[in-house]
PDB file of C-alpha atoms in Angstrom:
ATOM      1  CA  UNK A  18       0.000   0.000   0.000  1.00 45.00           C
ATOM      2  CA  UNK A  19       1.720   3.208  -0.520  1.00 43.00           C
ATOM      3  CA  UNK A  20       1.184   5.930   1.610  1.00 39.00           C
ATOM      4  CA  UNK A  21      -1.735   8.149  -0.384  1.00 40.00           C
ATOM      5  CA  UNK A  22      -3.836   5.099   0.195  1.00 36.00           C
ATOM      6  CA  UNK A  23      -2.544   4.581   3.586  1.00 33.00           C
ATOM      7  CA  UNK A  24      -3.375   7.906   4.211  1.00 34.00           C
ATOM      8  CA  UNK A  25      -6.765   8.054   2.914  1.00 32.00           C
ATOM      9  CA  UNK A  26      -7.563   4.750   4.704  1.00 31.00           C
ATOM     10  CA  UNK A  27      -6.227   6.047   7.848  1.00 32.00           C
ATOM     11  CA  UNK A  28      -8.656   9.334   7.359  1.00 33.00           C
ATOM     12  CA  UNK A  29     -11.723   7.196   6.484  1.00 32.00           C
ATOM     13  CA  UNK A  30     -11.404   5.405   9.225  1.00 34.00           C
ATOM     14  CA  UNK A  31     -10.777   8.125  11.634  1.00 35.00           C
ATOM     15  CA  UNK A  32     -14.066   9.516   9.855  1.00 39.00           C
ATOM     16  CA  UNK A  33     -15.845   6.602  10.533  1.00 41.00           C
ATOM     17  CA  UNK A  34     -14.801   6.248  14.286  1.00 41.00           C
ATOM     18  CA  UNK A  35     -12.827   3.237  13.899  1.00 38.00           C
ATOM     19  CA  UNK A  36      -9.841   4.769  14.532  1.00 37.00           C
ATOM     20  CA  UNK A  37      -9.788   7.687  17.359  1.00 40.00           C
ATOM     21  CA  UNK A  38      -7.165   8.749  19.712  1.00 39.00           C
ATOM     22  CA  UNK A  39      -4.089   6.704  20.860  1.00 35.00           C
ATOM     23  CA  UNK A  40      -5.337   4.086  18.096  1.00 37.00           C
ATOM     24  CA  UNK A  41      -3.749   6.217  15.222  1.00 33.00           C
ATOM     25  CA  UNK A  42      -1.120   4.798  13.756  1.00 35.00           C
ATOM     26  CA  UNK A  43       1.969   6.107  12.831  1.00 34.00           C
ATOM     27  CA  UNK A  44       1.495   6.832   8.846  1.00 32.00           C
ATOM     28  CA  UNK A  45       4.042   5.404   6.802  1.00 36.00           C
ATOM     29  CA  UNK A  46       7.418   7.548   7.475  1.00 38.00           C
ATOM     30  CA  UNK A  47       6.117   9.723   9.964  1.00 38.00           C
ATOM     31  CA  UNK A  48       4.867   9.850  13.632  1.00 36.00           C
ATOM     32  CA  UNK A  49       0.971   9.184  14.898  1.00 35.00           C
ATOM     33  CA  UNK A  50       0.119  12.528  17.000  1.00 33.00           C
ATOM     34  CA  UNK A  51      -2.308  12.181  19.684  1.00 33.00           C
ATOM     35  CA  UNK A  52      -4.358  14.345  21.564  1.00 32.00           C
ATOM     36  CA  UNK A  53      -6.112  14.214  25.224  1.00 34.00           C
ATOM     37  CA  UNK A  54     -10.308  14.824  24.232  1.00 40.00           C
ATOM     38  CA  UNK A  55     -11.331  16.432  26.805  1.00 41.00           C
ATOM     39  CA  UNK A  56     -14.228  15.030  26.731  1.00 47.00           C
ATOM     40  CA  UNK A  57     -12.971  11.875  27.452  1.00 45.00           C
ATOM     41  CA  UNK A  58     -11.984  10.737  30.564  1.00 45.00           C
ATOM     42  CA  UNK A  59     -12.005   7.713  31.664  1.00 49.00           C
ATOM     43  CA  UNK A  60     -14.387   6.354  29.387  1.00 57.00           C
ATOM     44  CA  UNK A  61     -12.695   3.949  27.804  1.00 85.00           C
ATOM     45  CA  UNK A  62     -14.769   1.514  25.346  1.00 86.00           C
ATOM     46  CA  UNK A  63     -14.972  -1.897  28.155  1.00 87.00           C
ATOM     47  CA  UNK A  64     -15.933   1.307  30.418  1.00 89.00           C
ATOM     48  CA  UNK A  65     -18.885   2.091  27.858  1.00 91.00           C
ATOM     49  CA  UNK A  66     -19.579  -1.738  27.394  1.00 93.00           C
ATOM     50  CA  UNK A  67     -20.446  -2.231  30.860  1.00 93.00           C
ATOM     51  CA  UNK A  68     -22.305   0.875  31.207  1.00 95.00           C
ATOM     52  CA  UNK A  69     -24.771  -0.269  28.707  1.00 95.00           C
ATOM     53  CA  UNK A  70     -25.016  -3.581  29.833  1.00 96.00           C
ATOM     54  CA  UNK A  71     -26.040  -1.462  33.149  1.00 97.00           C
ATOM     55  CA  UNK A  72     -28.203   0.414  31.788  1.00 96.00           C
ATOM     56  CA  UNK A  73     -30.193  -1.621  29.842  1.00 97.00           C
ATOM     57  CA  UNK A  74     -30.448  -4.471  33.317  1.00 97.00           C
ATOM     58  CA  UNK A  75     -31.496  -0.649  34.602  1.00 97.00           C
ATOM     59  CA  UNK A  76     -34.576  -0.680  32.320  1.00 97.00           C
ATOM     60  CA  UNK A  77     -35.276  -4.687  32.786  1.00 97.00           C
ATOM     61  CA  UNK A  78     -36.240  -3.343  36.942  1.00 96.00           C
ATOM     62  CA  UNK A  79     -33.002  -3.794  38.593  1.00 97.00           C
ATOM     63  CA  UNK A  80     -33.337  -0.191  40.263  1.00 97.00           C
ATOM     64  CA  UNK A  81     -30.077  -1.406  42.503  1.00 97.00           C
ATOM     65  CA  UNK A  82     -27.871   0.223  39.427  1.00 97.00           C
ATOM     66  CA  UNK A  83     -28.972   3.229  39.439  1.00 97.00           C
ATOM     67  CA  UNK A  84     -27.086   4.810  42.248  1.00 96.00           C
ATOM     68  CA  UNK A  85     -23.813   3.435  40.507  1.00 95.00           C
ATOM     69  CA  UNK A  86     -24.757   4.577  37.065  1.00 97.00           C
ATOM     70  CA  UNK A  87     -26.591   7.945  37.025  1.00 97.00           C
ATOM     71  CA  UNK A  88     -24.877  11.017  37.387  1.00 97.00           C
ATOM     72  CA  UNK A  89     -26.637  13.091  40.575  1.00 97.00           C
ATOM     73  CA  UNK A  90     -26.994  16.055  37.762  1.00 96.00           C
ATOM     74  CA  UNK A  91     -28.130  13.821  34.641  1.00 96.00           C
ATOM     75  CA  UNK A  92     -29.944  15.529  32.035  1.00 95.00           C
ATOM     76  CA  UNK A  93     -32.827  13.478  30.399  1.00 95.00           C
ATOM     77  CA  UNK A  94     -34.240  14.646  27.005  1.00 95.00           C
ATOM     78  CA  UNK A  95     -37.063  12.969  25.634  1.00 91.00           C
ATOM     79  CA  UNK A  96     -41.039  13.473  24.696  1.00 86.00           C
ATOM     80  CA  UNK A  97     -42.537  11.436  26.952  1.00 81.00           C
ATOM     81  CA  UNK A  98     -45.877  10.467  27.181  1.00 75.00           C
ATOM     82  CA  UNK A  99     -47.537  13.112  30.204  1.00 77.00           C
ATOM     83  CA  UNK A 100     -46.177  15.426  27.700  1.00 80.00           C
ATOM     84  CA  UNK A 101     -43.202  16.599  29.737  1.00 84.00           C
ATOM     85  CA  UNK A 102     -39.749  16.965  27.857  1.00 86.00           C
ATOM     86  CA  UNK A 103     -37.914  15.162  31.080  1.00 87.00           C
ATOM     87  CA  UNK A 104     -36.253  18.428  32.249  1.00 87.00           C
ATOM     88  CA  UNK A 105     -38.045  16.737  35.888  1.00 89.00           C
ATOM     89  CA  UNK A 106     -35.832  14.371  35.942  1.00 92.00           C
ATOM     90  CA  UNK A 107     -33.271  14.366  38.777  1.00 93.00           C
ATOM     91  CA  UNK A 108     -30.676  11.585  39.784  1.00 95.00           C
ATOM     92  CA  UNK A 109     -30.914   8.126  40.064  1.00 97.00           C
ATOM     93  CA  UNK A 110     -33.854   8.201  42.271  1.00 96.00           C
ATOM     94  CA  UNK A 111     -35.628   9.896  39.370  1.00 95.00           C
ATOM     95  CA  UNK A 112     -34.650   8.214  36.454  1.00 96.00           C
ATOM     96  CA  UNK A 113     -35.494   4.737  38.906  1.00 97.00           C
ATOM     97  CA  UNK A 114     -39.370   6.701  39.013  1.00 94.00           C
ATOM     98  CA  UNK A 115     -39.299   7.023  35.430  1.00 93.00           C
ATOM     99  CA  UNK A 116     -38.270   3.759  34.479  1.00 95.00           C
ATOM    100  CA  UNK A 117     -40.782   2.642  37.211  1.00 93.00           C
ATOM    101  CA  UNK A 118     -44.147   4.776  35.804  1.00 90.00           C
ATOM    102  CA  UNK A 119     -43.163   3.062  32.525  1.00 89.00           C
ATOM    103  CA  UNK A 120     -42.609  -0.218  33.652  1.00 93.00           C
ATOM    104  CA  UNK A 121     -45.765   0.050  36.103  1.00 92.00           C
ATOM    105  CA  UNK A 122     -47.921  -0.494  33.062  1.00 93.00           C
ATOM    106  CA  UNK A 123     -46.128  -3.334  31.632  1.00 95.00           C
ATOM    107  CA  UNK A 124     -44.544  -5.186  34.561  1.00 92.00           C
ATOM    108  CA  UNK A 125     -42.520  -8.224  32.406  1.00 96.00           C
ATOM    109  CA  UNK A 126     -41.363  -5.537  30.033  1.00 96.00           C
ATOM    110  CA  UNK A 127     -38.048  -6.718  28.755  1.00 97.00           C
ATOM    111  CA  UNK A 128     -35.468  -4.520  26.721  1.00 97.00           C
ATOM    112  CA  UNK A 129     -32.992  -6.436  24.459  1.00 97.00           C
ATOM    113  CA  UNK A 130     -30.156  -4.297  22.141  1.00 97.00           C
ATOM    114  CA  UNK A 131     -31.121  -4.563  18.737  1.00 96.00           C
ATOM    115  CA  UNK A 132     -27.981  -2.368  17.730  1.00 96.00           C
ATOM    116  CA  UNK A 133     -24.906  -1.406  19.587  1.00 92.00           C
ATOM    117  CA  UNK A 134     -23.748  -0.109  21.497  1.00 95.00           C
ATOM    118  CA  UNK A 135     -22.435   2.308  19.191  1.00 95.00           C
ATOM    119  CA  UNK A 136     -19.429   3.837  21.139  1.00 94.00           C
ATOM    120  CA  UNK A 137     -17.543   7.321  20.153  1.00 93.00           C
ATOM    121  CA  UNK A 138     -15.696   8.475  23.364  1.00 90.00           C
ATOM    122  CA  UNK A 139     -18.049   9.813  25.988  1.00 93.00           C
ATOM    123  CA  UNK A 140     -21.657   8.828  23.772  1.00 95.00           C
ATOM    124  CA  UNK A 141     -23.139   5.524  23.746  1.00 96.00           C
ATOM    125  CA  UNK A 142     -25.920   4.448  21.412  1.00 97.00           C
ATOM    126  CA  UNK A 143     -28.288   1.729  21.284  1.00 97.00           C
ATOM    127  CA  UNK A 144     -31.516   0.720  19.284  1.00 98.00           C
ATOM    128  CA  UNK A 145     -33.448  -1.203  21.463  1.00 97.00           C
ATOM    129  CA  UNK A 146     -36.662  -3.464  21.523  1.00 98.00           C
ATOM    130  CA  UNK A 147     -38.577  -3.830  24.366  1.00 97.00           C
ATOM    131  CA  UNK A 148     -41.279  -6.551  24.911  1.00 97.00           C
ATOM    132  CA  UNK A 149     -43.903  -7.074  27.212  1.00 97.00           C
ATOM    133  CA  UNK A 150     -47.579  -7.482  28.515  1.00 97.00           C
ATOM    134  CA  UNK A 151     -49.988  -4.768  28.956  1.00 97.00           C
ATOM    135  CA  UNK A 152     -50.821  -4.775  32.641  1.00 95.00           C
ATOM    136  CA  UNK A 153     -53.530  -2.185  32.581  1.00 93.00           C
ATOM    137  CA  UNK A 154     -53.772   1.486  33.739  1.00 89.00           C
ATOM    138  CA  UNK A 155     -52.052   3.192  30.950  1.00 89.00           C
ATOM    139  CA  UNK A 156     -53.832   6.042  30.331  1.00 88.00           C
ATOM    140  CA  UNK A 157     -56.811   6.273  27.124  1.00 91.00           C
ATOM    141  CA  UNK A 158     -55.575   2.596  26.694  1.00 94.00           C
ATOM    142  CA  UNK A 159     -58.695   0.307  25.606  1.00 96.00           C
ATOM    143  CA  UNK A 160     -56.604  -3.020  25.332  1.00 96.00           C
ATOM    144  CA  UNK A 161     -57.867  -5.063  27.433  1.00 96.00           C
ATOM    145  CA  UNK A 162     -54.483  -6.179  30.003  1.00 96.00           C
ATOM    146  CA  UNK A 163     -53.203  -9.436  28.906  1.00 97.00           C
ATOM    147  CA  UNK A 164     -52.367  -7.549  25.311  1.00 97.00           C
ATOM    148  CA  UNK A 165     -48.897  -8.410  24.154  1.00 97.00           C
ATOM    149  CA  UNK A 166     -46.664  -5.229  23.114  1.00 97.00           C
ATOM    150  CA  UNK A 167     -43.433  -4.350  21.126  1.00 97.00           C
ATOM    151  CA  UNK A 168     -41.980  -1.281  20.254  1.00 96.00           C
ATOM    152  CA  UNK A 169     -38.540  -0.021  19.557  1.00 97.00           C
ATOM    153  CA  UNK A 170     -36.252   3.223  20.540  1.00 97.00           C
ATOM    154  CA  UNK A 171     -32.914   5.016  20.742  1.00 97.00           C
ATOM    155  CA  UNK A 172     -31.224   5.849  23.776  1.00 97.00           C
ATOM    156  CA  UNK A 173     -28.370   8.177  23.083  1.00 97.00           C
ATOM    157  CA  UNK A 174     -26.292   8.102  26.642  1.00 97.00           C
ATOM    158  CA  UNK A 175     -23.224  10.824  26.989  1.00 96.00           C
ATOM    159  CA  UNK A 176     -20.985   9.149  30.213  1.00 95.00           C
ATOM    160  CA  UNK A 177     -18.241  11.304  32.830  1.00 93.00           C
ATOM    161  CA  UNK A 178     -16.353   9.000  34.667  1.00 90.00           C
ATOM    162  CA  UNK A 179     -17.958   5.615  33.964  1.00 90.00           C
ATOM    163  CA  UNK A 180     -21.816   7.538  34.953  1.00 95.00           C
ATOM    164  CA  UNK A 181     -24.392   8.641  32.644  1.00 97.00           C
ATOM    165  CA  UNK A 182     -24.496  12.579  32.433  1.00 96.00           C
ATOM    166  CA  UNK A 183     -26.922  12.550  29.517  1.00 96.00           C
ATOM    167  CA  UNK A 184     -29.659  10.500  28.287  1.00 96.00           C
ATOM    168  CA  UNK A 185     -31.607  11.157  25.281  1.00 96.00           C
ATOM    169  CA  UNK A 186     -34.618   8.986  24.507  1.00 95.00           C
ATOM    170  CA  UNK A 187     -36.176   8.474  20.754  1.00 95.00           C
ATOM    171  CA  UNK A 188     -39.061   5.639  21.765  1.00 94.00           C
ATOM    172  CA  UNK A 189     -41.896   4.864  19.544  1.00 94.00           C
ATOM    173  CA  UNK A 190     -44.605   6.068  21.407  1.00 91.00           C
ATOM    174  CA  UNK A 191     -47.201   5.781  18.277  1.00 92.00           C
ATOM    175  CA  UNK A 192     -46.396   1.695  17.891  1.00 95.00           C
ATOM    176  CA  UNK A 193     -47.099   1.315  21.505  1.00 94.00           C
ATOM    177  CA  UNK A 194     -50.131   3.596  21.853  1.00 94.00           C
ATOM    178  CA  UNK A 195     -51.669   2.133  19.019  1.00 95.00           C
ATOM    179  CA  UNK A 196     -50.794  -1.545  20.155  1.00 96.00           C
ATOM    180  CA  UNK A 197     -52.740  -0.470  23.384  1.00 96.00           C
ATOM    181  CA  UNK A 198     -55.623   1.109  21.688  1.00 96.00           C
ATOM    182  CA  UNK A 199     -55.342   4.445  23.129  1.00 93.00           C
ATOM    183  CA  UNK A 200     -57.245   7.089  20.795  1.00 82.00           C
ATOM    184  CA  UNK A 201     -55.768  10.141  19.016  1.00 68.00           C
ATOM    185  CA  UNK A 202     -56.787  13.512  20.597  1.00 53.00           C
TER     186      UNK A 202
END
């Protein structure tokens, strides 16, 4: 390979994520320069492995992880269904609430990784599934409880120090409201 290619390879896969940091080689006859992200701590990519792995054993009910994963500060971002933007959300005890409201109206719901985790420095991402049956009291829901339901998402998770700072939540709400019957306003 001569070193135009080795270059451009080297670039596209810096580009693409592949390569970041201390990874970069040294380019045929010269030096590999790194630099410190700031942004980047600690989190190292088994770091970011095991925080997802944590998070998503968060979302299957075991609340226990929370107090070792969530940042005291987090910011959540998401539409969720009462409408708020999750700007409420505060800590581990609140994101355990959250998961908890959600989970109240689906109590086997079970989240499985469809995708990921996608891993550049601090941000995780993951496409998920989750799985479950209806339990009842969902609000405007007319499926009667016993009705199976699946819907996907995309949790977008920024991590300081092995906790998550940052969650941002794309969830199909209209697959699952529809699945449980709930009318349009």
């Amino acid at each position: 390979m001569n070193r135009r290619s080795t270059v451009t390879l080297t670039a596209l896969l810096i580009a693409g994520g592949v390569l970041t940091g201390s990874s970069v080689p040294a380019l045929a006859g010269g030096t590999a320069t790194t630099h410190p992200r700031p942004d980047r701590p600690d989190d190292t990519r088994r770091t970011q492995q095991q925080v997802t792995r944590d998070w998503v054993q968060l979302w299957n009910g075991d609340y226990a992880l929370a107090e070792h994963l969530i940042a005291p500060d987090v910011r959540v971002r998401a539409a969720l269904l009462d409408g708020g933007d999750g700007s409420a959300v505060h800590g581990p005890a609140g994101m355990v609430d959250l998961i908890g409201q959600i989970r109240g109206a689906f109590p086997d719901l079970r989240f499985t990784v469809e995708v990921g985790p996608i891993i550049d420095g601090s941000h995780v991402v993951v496409r998920w599934v989750a799985d479950g049956t209806y339990g009842g009291g969902f609000p405007g829901a007319t499926a009667a409880p016993g009705t199976t339901v699946r819907f996907t998402g995309t949790d977008t998770l920024r991590t300081r120090h092995g906790l998550i700072t940052d969650y941002w939540l794309n969830a199909d709400t209209l697959l699952l409201t529809t699945q449980l019957g709930v009318e349009s306003v």
